[in-house]
Amino acid sequence: MIISLLFLIMLFLFGLAAVEFFDPRRKFGAIELAAVSGIIGVAGGSFIILALSLISGSLSWGITFFSFAGLIFSAWRFRIIAAIFRRIFKRDLLNSASLNSKNNLYIYVKAIRPWAIGLCAVLFIYIAAVSIVLFWGENHTMRSSFIGWGDMALHVSLAEHFSVVSPFTLAHPLAGGARLTYPFMIDFISGIFHALGADQVLAFRIPMVVFSIGALLLLFSVAARVLKSKFFAV
């Protein structure tokens, strides 16, 4: 599981480096940057892994090739990425006027902007709600809430298939090897994280949470621009 979470962080850094590379004027604010970096990192990185896996015939090799390339690209942009993190933390999330030379923990906590606390609370509540869509029940049995029942078994089976199939192909596992035409990308992303050690439930949740939080952050950003207040946008 630790490897899968580290890979998720690497995807975010890859997305951040990619956004910074194609947006040298840095027109994005902190919220837009975080949302777009997460979406582009996970979605874009997964599409690259899919292409590499099809070429090499192995998901493991696809992940390996991308990891090396992604780390090199992120390392190349490391200094700029570090500067972006400093800007986000001190200018956007903290009230710089509240900071003084002491720089102790209390000063930083006191300087956190109220809208940032409210936004984090909203995201936490959303993640908690999403967690009941698919979860582990008693005796380690997979359970789903009513809102998440639907075709859950199909998505879980596709993710499992992508994580273990060798040689790697897009043949449909439930249709006698026929070509896969059902929208499968989110299941492929889950398959990547499952192959890296995340259990089926965590692997299922990761892309759903990343894309949903990205959409919520972009919605917040639009609302803040329209209302001209981040506090009321929350």
CSV table of N, CA and C in Angstrom, one decimal, residues 58-194:
chain,number,residue,atom,x,y,z
A,58,SER,N,3.2,-5.4,-20.9
A,58,SER,CA,3.3,-5.6,-19.4
A,58,SER,C,3.0,-4.4,-18.7
A,59,LEU,N,2.0,-4.5,-17.7
A,59,LEU,CA,1.7,-3.3,-16.9
A,59,LEU,C,2.9,-2.9,-16.0
A,60,SER,N,3.6,-3.9,-15.5
A,60,SER,CA,4.7,-3.6,-14.7
A,60,SER,C,5.8,-2.8,-15.4
A,61,TRP,N,6.1,-3.2,-16.6
A,61,TRP,CA,7.1,-2.4,-17.4
A,61,TRP,C,6.5,-1.0,-17.7
A,62,GLY,N,5.3,-0.9,-18.0
A,62,GLY,CA,4.7,0.4,-18.3
A,62,GLY,C,4.8,1.3,-17.1
A,63,ILE,N,4.5,0.8,-15.9
A,63,ILE,CA,4.7,1.6,-14.7
A,63,ILE,C,6.2,2.0,-14.5
A,64,THR,N,7.1,1.0,-14.7
A,64,THR,CA,8.5,1.2,-14.5
A,64,THR,C,9.0,2.3,-15.4
A,65,PHE,N,8.7,2.2,-16.7
A,65,PHE,CA,9.2,3.1,-17.7
A,65,PHE,C,8.7,4.5,-17.3
A,66,PHE,N,7.4,4.6,-17.0
A,66,PHE,CA,6.8,5.9,-16.7
A,66,PHE,C,7.4,6.5,-15.4
A,67,SER,N,7.7,5.6,-14.4
A,67,SER,CA,8.2,6.1,-13.1
A,67,SER,C,9.6,6.8,-13.3
A,68,PHE,N,10.4,6.1,-14.1
A,68,PHE,CA,11.8,6.7,-14.4
A,68,PHE,C,11.6,8.0,-15.1
A,69,ALA,N,10.8,8.1,-16.2
A,69,ALA,CA,10.6,9.3,-16.9
A,69,ALA,C,10.0,10.4,-16.1
A,70,GLY,N,9.0,10.0,-15.3
A,70,GLY,CA,8.3,11.0,-14.5
A,70,GLY,C,9.2,11.6,-13.4
A,71,LEU,N,10.0,10.7,-12.8
A,71,LEU,CA,11.0,11.2,-11.8
A,71,LEU,C,12.0,12.1,-12.3
A,72,ILE,N,12.5,11.8,-13.5
A,72,ILE,CA,13.5,12.6,-14.2
A,72,ILE,C,12.9,14.0,-14.5
A,73,PHE,N,11.7,14.0,-15.1
A,73,PHE,CA,11.0,15.2,-15.4
A,73,PHE,C,10.7,16.1,-14.2
A,74,SER,N,10.3,15.4,-13.1
A,74,SER,CA,10.0,16.2,-11.9
A,74,SER,C,11.2,16.7,-11.2
A,75,ALA,N,12.3,15.9,-11.3
A,75,ALA,CA,13.6,16.4,-10.7
A,75,ALA,C,14.1,17.6,-11.5
A,76,TRP,N,13.9,17.5,-12.8
A,76,TRP,CA,14.4,18.6,-13.7
A,76,TRP,C,13.7,19.9,-13.3
A,77,ARG,N,12.4,19.9,-12.8
A,77,ARG,CA,11.7,21.0,-12.5
A,77,ARG,C,11.6,21.2,-10.9
A,78,PHE,N,12.5,20.5,-10.2
A,78,PHE,CA,12.4,20.5,-8.7
A,78,PHE,C,12.4,21.9,-8.1
A,79,ARG,N,13.4,22.7,-8.5
A,79,ARG,CA,13.5,24.0,-7.9
A,79,ARG,C,12.3,24.9,-8.1
A,80,ILE,N,11.7,24.8,-9.2
A,80,ILE,CA,10.5,25.6,-9.5
A,80,ILE,C,9.3,25.0,-8.7
A,81,ILE,N,9.2,23.7,-8.6
A,81,ILE,CA,8.1,23.0,-7.8
A,81,ILE,C,8.3,23.4,-6.4
A,82,ALA,N,9.5,23.5,-5.8
A,82,ALA,CA,9.7,23.9,-4.4
A,82,ALA,C,9.2,25.3,-4.2
A,83,ALA,N,9.5,26.2,-5.2
A,83,ALA,CA,9.1,27.6,-5.1
A,83,ALA,C,7.6,27.7,-5.1
A,84,ILE,N,7.0,26.9,-5.9
A,84,ILE,CA,5.5,26.9,-6.0
A,84,ILE,C,4.9,26.5,-4.6
A,85,PHE,N,5.4,25.5,-4.0
A,85,PHE,CA,4.9,25.0,-2.7
A,85,PHE,C,5.1,26.1,-1.7
A,86,ARG,N,6.2,26.8,-1.7
A,86,ARG,CA,6.4,27.9,-0.7
A,86,ARG,C,5.4,29.0,-1.0
A,87,ARG,N,5.2,29.3,-2.2
A,87,ARG,CA,4.2,30.4,-2.6
A,87,ARG,C,2.8,30.0,-2.1
A,88,ILE,N,2.4,28.8,-2.3
A,88,ILE,CA,1.1,28.3,-1.9
A,88,ILE,C,0.9,28.4,-0.4
A,89,PHE,N,1.9,27.9,0.3
A,89,PHE,CA,1.8,27.9,1.8
A,89,PHE,C,1.8,29.2,2.4
A,90,LYS,N,2.7,30.1,2.0
A,90,LYS,CA,2.9,31.4,2.7
A,90,LYS,C,1.9,32.5,2.1
A,91,ARG,N,1.7,32.5,0.8
A,91,ARG,CA,0.9,33.6,0.3
A,91,ARG,C,-0.6,33.3,0.2
A,92,ASP,N,-0.9,32.0,-0.1
A,92,ASP,CA,-2.3,31.7,-0.4
A,92,ASP,C,-3.0,31.1,0.8
A,93,LEU,N,-2.4,30.2,1.6
A,93,LEU,CA,-3.0,29.5,2.7
A,93,LEU,C,-2.8,30.3,4.0
A,94,LEU,N,-1.8,31.1,4.1
A,94,LEU,CA,-1.5,31.8,5.4
A,94,LEU,C,-1.7,33.3,5.2
A,95,ASN,N,-2.1,33.9,6.3
A,95,ASN,CA,-2.2,35.4,6.3
A,95,ASN,C,-0.8,35.9,6.7
A,96,SER,N,0.0,36.4,5.7
A,96,SER,CA,1.4,36.8,5.9
A,96,SER,C,1.5,37.9,7.0
A,97,ALA,N,0.5,38.7,7.1
A,97,ALA,CA,0.5,39.8,8.1
A,97,ALA,C,0.5,39.3,9.5
A,98,SER,N,0.1,38.0,9.7
A,98,SER,CA,0.0,37.5,11.0
A,98,SER,C,1.3,36.8,11.4
A,99,LEU,N,2.2,36.6,10.5
A,99,LEU,CA,3.5,36.0,10.8
A,99,LEU,C,4.5,37.0,11.3
A,100,ASN,N,5.3,36.6,12.2
A,100,ASN,CA,6.4,37.4,12.7
A,100,ASN,C,7.7,36.7,12.7
A,101,SER,N,8.7,37.2,13.3
A,101,SER,CA,10.0,36.6,13.3
A,101,SER,C,10.1,35.3,14.1
A,102,LYS,N,9.2,35.1,15.0
A,102,LYS,CA,9.2,33.9,15.9
A,102,LYS,C,9.1,32.6,15.1
A,103,ASN,N,8.2,32.6,14.1
A,103,ASN,CA,8.0,31.5,13.2
A,103,ASN,C,7.7,30.2,14.0
A,104,ASN,N,7.1,30.2,15.1
A,104,ASN,CA,6.7,29.0,15.8
A,104,ASN,C,5.4,28.4,15.3
A,105,LEU,N,5.1,27.2,15.8
A,105,LEU,CA,3.9,26.5,15.3
A,105,LEU,C,2.6,27.3,15.6
A,106,TYR,N,2.5,28.0,16.8
A,106,TYR,CA,1.3,28.7,17.1
A,106,TYR,C,1.1,29.9,16.2
A,107,ILE,N,2.2,30.5,15.8
A,107,ILE,CA,2.0,31.6,14.8
A,107,ILE,C,1.5,31.2,13.5
A,108,TYR,N,2.0,30.0,13.0
A,108,TYR,CA,1.5,29.5,11.7
A,108,TYR,C,0.0,29.0,11.8
A,109,VAL,N,-0.3,28.4,12.9
A,109,VAL,CA,-1.7,28.0,13.1
A,109,VAL,C,-2.6,29.2,13.1
A,110,LYS,N,-2.2,30.2,13.9
A,110,LYS,CA,-3.0,31.4,14.0
A,110,LYS,C,-3.2,32.1,12.6
A,111,ALA,N,-2.2,32.0,11.7
A,111,ALA,CA,-2.2,32.7,10.5
A,111,ALA,C,-3.0,32.0,9.4
A,112,ILE,N,-3.5,30.7,9.6
A,112,ILE,CA,-4.2,30.0,8.6
A,112,ILE,C,-5.5,30.8,8.3
A,113,ARG,N,-5.8,30.9,7.0
A,113,ARG,CA,-7.0,31.7,6.6
A,113,ARG,C,-8.2,30.9,6.9
A,114,PRO,N,-9.3,31.5,7.4
A,114,PRO,CA,-10.6,30.8,7.8
A,114,PRO,C,-11.2,30.0,6.6
A,115,TRP,N,-11.1,30.6,5.4
A,115,TRP,CA,-11.7,29.9,4.2
A,115,TRP,C,-11.0,28.6,4.0
A,116,ALA,N,-9.7,28.5,4.3
A,116,ALA,CA,-8.9,27.3,4.0
A,116,ALA,C,-9.4,26.2,5.0
A,117,ILE,N,-9.7,26.6,6.2
A,117,ILE,CA,-10.2,25.6,7.2
A,117,ILE,C,-11.5,25.1,6.8
A,118,GLY,N,-12.4,26.0,6.3
A,118,GLY,CA,-13.7,25.6,5.8
A,118,GLY,C,-13.7,24.7,4.6
A,119,LEU,N,-12.8,25.0,3.7
A,119,LEU,CA,-12.6,24.2,2.5
A,119,LEU,C,-12.1,22.8,2.8
A,120,CYS,N,-11.2,22.7,3.8
A,120,CYS,CA,-10.7,21.4,4.2
A,120,CYS,C,-11.8,20.6,4.9
A,121,ALA,N,-12.6,21.3,5.6
A,121,ALA,CA,-13.7,20.6,6.3
A,121,ALA,C,-14.7,20.0,5.2
A,122,VAL,N,-15.0,20.8,4.2
A,122,VAL,CA,-15.9,20.3,3.1
A,122,VAL,C,-15.3,19.1,2.4
A,123,LEU,N,-14.0,19.2,2.1
A,123,LEU,CA,-13.4,18.1,1.4
A,123,LEU,C,-13.4,16.8,2.3
A,124,PHE,N,-13.1,17.0,3.6
A,124,PHE,CA,-13.1,15.9,4.5
A,124,PHE,C,-14.5,15.2,4.6
A,125,ILE,N,-15.6,16.0,4.7
A,125,ILE,CA,-16.9,15.5,4.7
A,125,ILE,C,-17.2,14.7,3.4
A,126,TYR,N,-16.8,15.2,2.3
A,126,TYR,CA,-17.0,14.6,1.0
A,126,TYR,C,-16.3,13.2,0.9
A,127,ILE,N,-15.0,13.2,1.4
A,127,ILE,CA,-14.3,11.9,1.3
A,127,ILE,C,-14.9,10.9,2.2
A,128,ALA,N,-15.4,11.3,3.4
A,128,ALA,CA,-16.1,10.4,4.3
A,128,ALA,C,-17.4,9.9,3.6
A,129,ALA,N,-18.1,10.7,2.9
A,129,ALA,CA,-19.3,10.2,2.2
A,129,ALA,C,-19.0,9.2,1.1
A,130,VAL,N,-17.9,9.5,0.4
A,130,VAL,CA,-17.5,8.7,-0.7
A,130,VAL,C,-17.0,7.3,-0.2
A,131,SER,N,-16.5,7.3,1.0
A,131,SER,CA,-15.9,6.1,1.6
A,131,SER,C,-17.0,5.0,1.8
A,132,ILE,N,-18.3,5.3,1.8
A,132,ILE,CA,-19.3,4.3,2.0
A,132,ILE,C,-19.8,3.7,0.7
A,133,VAL,N,-19.3,4.2,-0.4
A,133,VAL,CA,-19.7,3.7,-1.7
A,133,VAL,C,-19.2,2.3,-1.9
A,134,LEU,N,-18.0,2.0,-1.4
A,134,LEU,CA,-17.4,0.6,-1.4
A,134,LEU,C,-16.5,0.5,-0.2
A,135,PHE,N,-16.7,-0.5,0.6
A,135,PHE,CA,-15.9,-0.6,1.8
A,135,PHE,C,-15.8,-2.1,2.3
A,136,TRP,N,-14.9,-2.3,3.2
A,136,TRP,CA,-14.8,-3.7,3.7
A,136,TRP,C,-15.7,-3.9,4.9
A,137,GLY,N,-16.5,-4.9,4.9
A,137,GLY,CA,-17.4,-5.3,6.0
A,137,GLY,C,-16.9,-6.3,6.9
A,138,GLU,N,-17.7,-7.0,7.6
A,138,GLU,CA,-17.3,-8.0,8.5
A,138,GLU,C,-16.6,-9.2,7.8
A,139,ASN,N,-15.7,-9.8,8.4
A,139,ASN,CA,-14.9,-10.9,7.9
A,139,ASN,C,-14.2,-10.6,6.5
A,140,HIS,N,-13.9,-9.3,6.4
A,140,HIS,CA,-13.2,-8.8,5.2
A,140,HIS,C,-14.0,-9.1,3.9
A,141,THR,N,-15.3,-8.9,4.0
A,141,THR,CA,-16.1,-9.0,2.8
A,141,THR,C,-16.4,-7.6,2.2
A,142,MET,N,-16.4,-7.5,0.9
A,142,MET,CA,-16.6,-6.3,0.3
A,142,MET,C,-18.0,-5.9,0.3
A,143,ARG,N,-18.3,-4.7,0.7
A,143,ARG,CA,-19.7,-4.2,0.8
A,143,ARG,C,-19.8,-2.9,0.0
A,144,SER,N,-21.1,-2.6,-0.3
A,144,SER,CA,-21.4,-1.3,-1.0
A,144,SER,C,-22.7,-0.7,-0.5
A,145,SER,N,-22.7,0.6,-0.5
A,145,SER,CA,-24.0,1.2,-0.1
A,145,SER,C,-24.9,1.2,-1.3
A,146,PHE,N,-26.2,1.6,-1.0
A,146,PHE,CA,-27.2,1.6,-2.1
A,146,PHE,C,-26.8,2.5,-3.3
A,147,ILE,N,-26.3,3.7,-3.0
A,147,ILE,CA,-25.9,4.6,-4.1
A,147,ILE,C,-24.8,4.1,-4.9
A,148,GLY,N,-24.0,3.2,-4.4
A,148,GLY,CA,-22.8,2.7,-5.1
A,148,GLY,C,-23.0,1.3,-5.6
A,149,TRP,N,-24.2,0.7,-5.5
A,149,TRP,CA,-24.4,-0.7,-5.9
A,149,TRP,C,-24.2,-0.9,-7.4
A,150,GLY,N,-25.2,-0.5,-8.1
A,150,GLY,CA,-25.1,-0.5,-9.6
A,150,GLY,C,-24.2,-1.6,-10.2
A,151,ASP,N,-23.3,-1.2,-11.0
A,151,ASP,CA,-22.4,-2.2,-11.7
A,151,ASP,C,-21.0,-2.2,-11.0
A,152,MET,N,-21.0,-2.1,-9.7
A,152,MET,CA,-19.8,-2.1,-8.9
A,152,MET,C,-18.9,-3.3,-9.2
A,153,ALA,N,-19.6,-4.5,-9.2
A,153,ALA,CA,-18.8,-5.7,-9.5
A,153,ALA,C,-18.0,-5.7,-10.8
A,154,LEU,N,-18.6,-5.1,-11.8
A,154,LEU,CA,-18.0,-5.0,-13.1
A,154,LEU,C,-16.7,-4.2,-13.0
A,155,HIS,N,-16.8,-3.0,-12.3
A,155,HIS,CA,-15.7,-2.1,-12.2
A,155,HIS,C,-14.6,-2.8,-11.4
A,156,VAL,N,-14.9,-3.4,-10.3
A,156,VAL,CA,-13.9,-4.1,-9.4
A,156,VAL,C,-13.2,-5.2,-10.2
A,157,SER,N,-14.0,-5.9,-11.0
A,157,SER,CA,-13.4,-7.1,-11.7
A,157,SER,C,-12.5,-6.5,-12.9
A,158,LEU,N,-12.9,-5.4,-13.5
A,158,LEU,CA,-12.0,-4.9,-14.5
A,158,LEU,C,-10.7,-4.4,-13.9
A,159,ALA,N,-10.8,-3.7,-12.8
A,159,ALA,CA,-9.6,-3.2,-12.2
A,159,ALA,C,-8.6,-4.4,-11.8
A,160,GLU,N,-9.2,-5.5,-11.2
A,160,GLU,CA,-8.5,-6.7,-10.9
A,160,GLU,C,-7.8,-7.3,-12.1
A,161,HIS,N,-8.6,-7.3,-13.2
A,161,HIS,CA,-8.1,-7.9,-14.5
A,161,HIS,C,-6.9,-7.1,-15.0
A,162,PHE,N,-7.0,-5.8,-15.0
A,162,PHE,CA,-5.9,-4.9,-15.5
A,162,PHE,C,-4.6,-5.1,-14.7
A,163,SER,N,-4.8,-5.4,-13.4
A,163,SER,CA,-3.7,-5.4,-12.5
A,163,SER,C,-2.9,-6.7,-12.6
A,164,VAL,N,-3.5,-7.8,-13.2
A,164,VAL,CA,-2.8,-9.1,-13.3
A,164,VAL,C,-2.6,-9.7,-14.7
A,165,VAL,N,-3.4,-9.1,-15.7
A,165,VAL,CA,-3.4,-9.7,-17.0
A,165,VAL,C,-1.9,-9.7,-17.6
A,166,SER,N,-1.6,-10.8,-18.2
A,166,SER,CA,-0.3,-10.9,-18.8
A,166,SER,C,-0.3,-11.9,-20.0
A,167,PRO,N,0.1,-11.5,-21.2
A,167,PRO,CA,0.5,-10.2,-21.6
A,167,PRO,C,-0.6,-9.2,-21.6
A,168,PHE,N,-0.3,-7.9,-21.4
A,168,PHE,CA,-1.3,-6.9,-21.2
A,168,PHE,C,-2.0,-6.6,-22.5
A,169,THR,N,-3.3,-6.7,-22.5
A,169,THR,CA,-4.1,-6.4,-23.7
A,169,THR,C,-5.4,-5.7,-23.2
A,170,LEU,N,-6.2,-5.2,-24.1
A,170,LEU,CA,-7.5,-4.6,-23.8
A,170,LEU,C,-8.6,-5.5,-24.1
A,171,ALA,N,-8.4,-6.9,-24.2
A,171,ALA,CA,-9.4,-7.8,-24.4
A,171,ALA,C,-10.4,-7.8,-23.2
A,172,HIS,N,-11.7,-7.9,-23.4
A,172,HIS,CA,-12.7,-7.8,-22.4
A,172,HIS,C,-12.7,-9.2,-21.6
A,173,PRO,N,-12.4,-9.1,-20.3
A,173,PRO,CA,-12.4,-10.4,-19.6
A,173,PRO,C,-13.7,-11.1,-19.4
A,174,LEU,N,-14.8,-10.4,-19.6
A,174,LEU,CA,-16.1,-11.0,-19.4
A,174,LEU,C,-16.8,-11.2,-20.8
A,175,ALA,N,-16.1,-11.0,-21.9
A,175,ALA,CA,-16.8,-11.2,-23.2
A,175,ALA,C,-15.9,-12.1,-24.1
A,176,GLY,N,-15.3,-13.1,-23.5
A,176,GLY,CA,-14.6,-14.1,-24.3
A,176,GLY,C,-13.5,-13.5,-25.1
A,177,GLY,N,-12.8,-12.5,-24.6
A,177,GLY,CA,-11.7,-11.9,-25.3
A,177,GLY,C,-12.0,-10.9,-26.3
A,178,ALA,N,-13.3,-10.5,-26.5
A,178,ALA,CA,-13.7,-9.5,-27.4
A,178,ALA,C,-13.1,-8.2,-27.0
A,179,ARG,N,-13.0,-7.3,-28.0
A,179,ARG,CA,-12.3,-6.0,-27.8
A,179,ARG,C,-13.1,-5.2,-26.7
A,180,LEU,N,-12.4,-4.5,-25.8
A,180,LEU,CA,-13.0,-3.8,-24.7
A,180,LEU,C,-13.5,-2.4,-25.3
A,181,THR,N,-14.8,-2.2,-25.2
A,181,THR,CA,-15.4,-1.0,-25.7
A,181,THR,C,-16.0,-0.2,-24.6
A,182,TYR,N,-16.3,-0.8,-23.4
A,182,TYR,CA,-16.8,-0.2,-22.3
A,182,TYR,C,-15.8,0.8,-21.7
A,183,PRO,N,-16.3,2.1,-21.4
A,183,PRO,CA,-15.3,3.0,-20.8
A,183,PRO,C,-14.6,2.5,-19.6
A,184,PHE,N,-13.3,2.4,-19.7
A,184,PHE,CA,-12.5,1.6,-18.7
A,184,PHE,C,-11.4,2.3,-18.1
A,185,MET,N,-11.2,3.6,-18.4
A,185,MET,CA,-9.9,4.3,-18.0
A,185,MET,C,-9.9,4.4,-16.5
A,186,ILE,N,-11.0,4.7,-15.8
A,186,ILE,CA,-10.9,4.8,-14.4
A,186,ILE,C,-10.6,3.5,-13.7
A,187,ASP,N,-11.1,2.4,-14.4
A,187,ASP,CA,-10.8,1.0,-13.8
A,187,ASP,C,-9.3,0.7,-14.1
A,188,PHE,N,-8.8,1.2,-15.2
A,188,PHE,CA,-7.4,0.9,-15.4
A,188,PHE,C,-6.5,1.6,-14.4
A,189,ILE,N,-6.9,2.9,-14.0
A,189,ILE,CA,-6.2,3.6,-13.0
A,189,ILE,C,-6.2,2.8,-11.7
A,190,SER,N,-7.4,2.3,-11.3
A,190,SER,CA,-7.5,1.5,-10.1
A,190,SER,C,-6.6,0.3,-10.2
A,191,GLY,N,-6.6,-0.3,-11.4
A,191,GLY,CA,-5.7,-1.5,-11.6
A,191,GLY,C,-4.2,-1.2,-11.4
A,192,ILE,N,-3.8,0.0,-11.8
A,192,ILE,CA,-2.4,0.4,-11.5
A,192,ILE,C,-2.1,0.4,-10.0
A,193,PHE,N,-3.0,1.1,-9.3
A,193,PHE,CA,-2.7,1.1,-7.8
A,193,PHE,C,-2.9,-0.2,-7.1
A,194,HIS,N,-3.8,-1.0,-7.7
A,194,HIS,CA,-3.9,-2.4,-7.1
A,194,HIS,C,-2.7,-3.2,-7.4
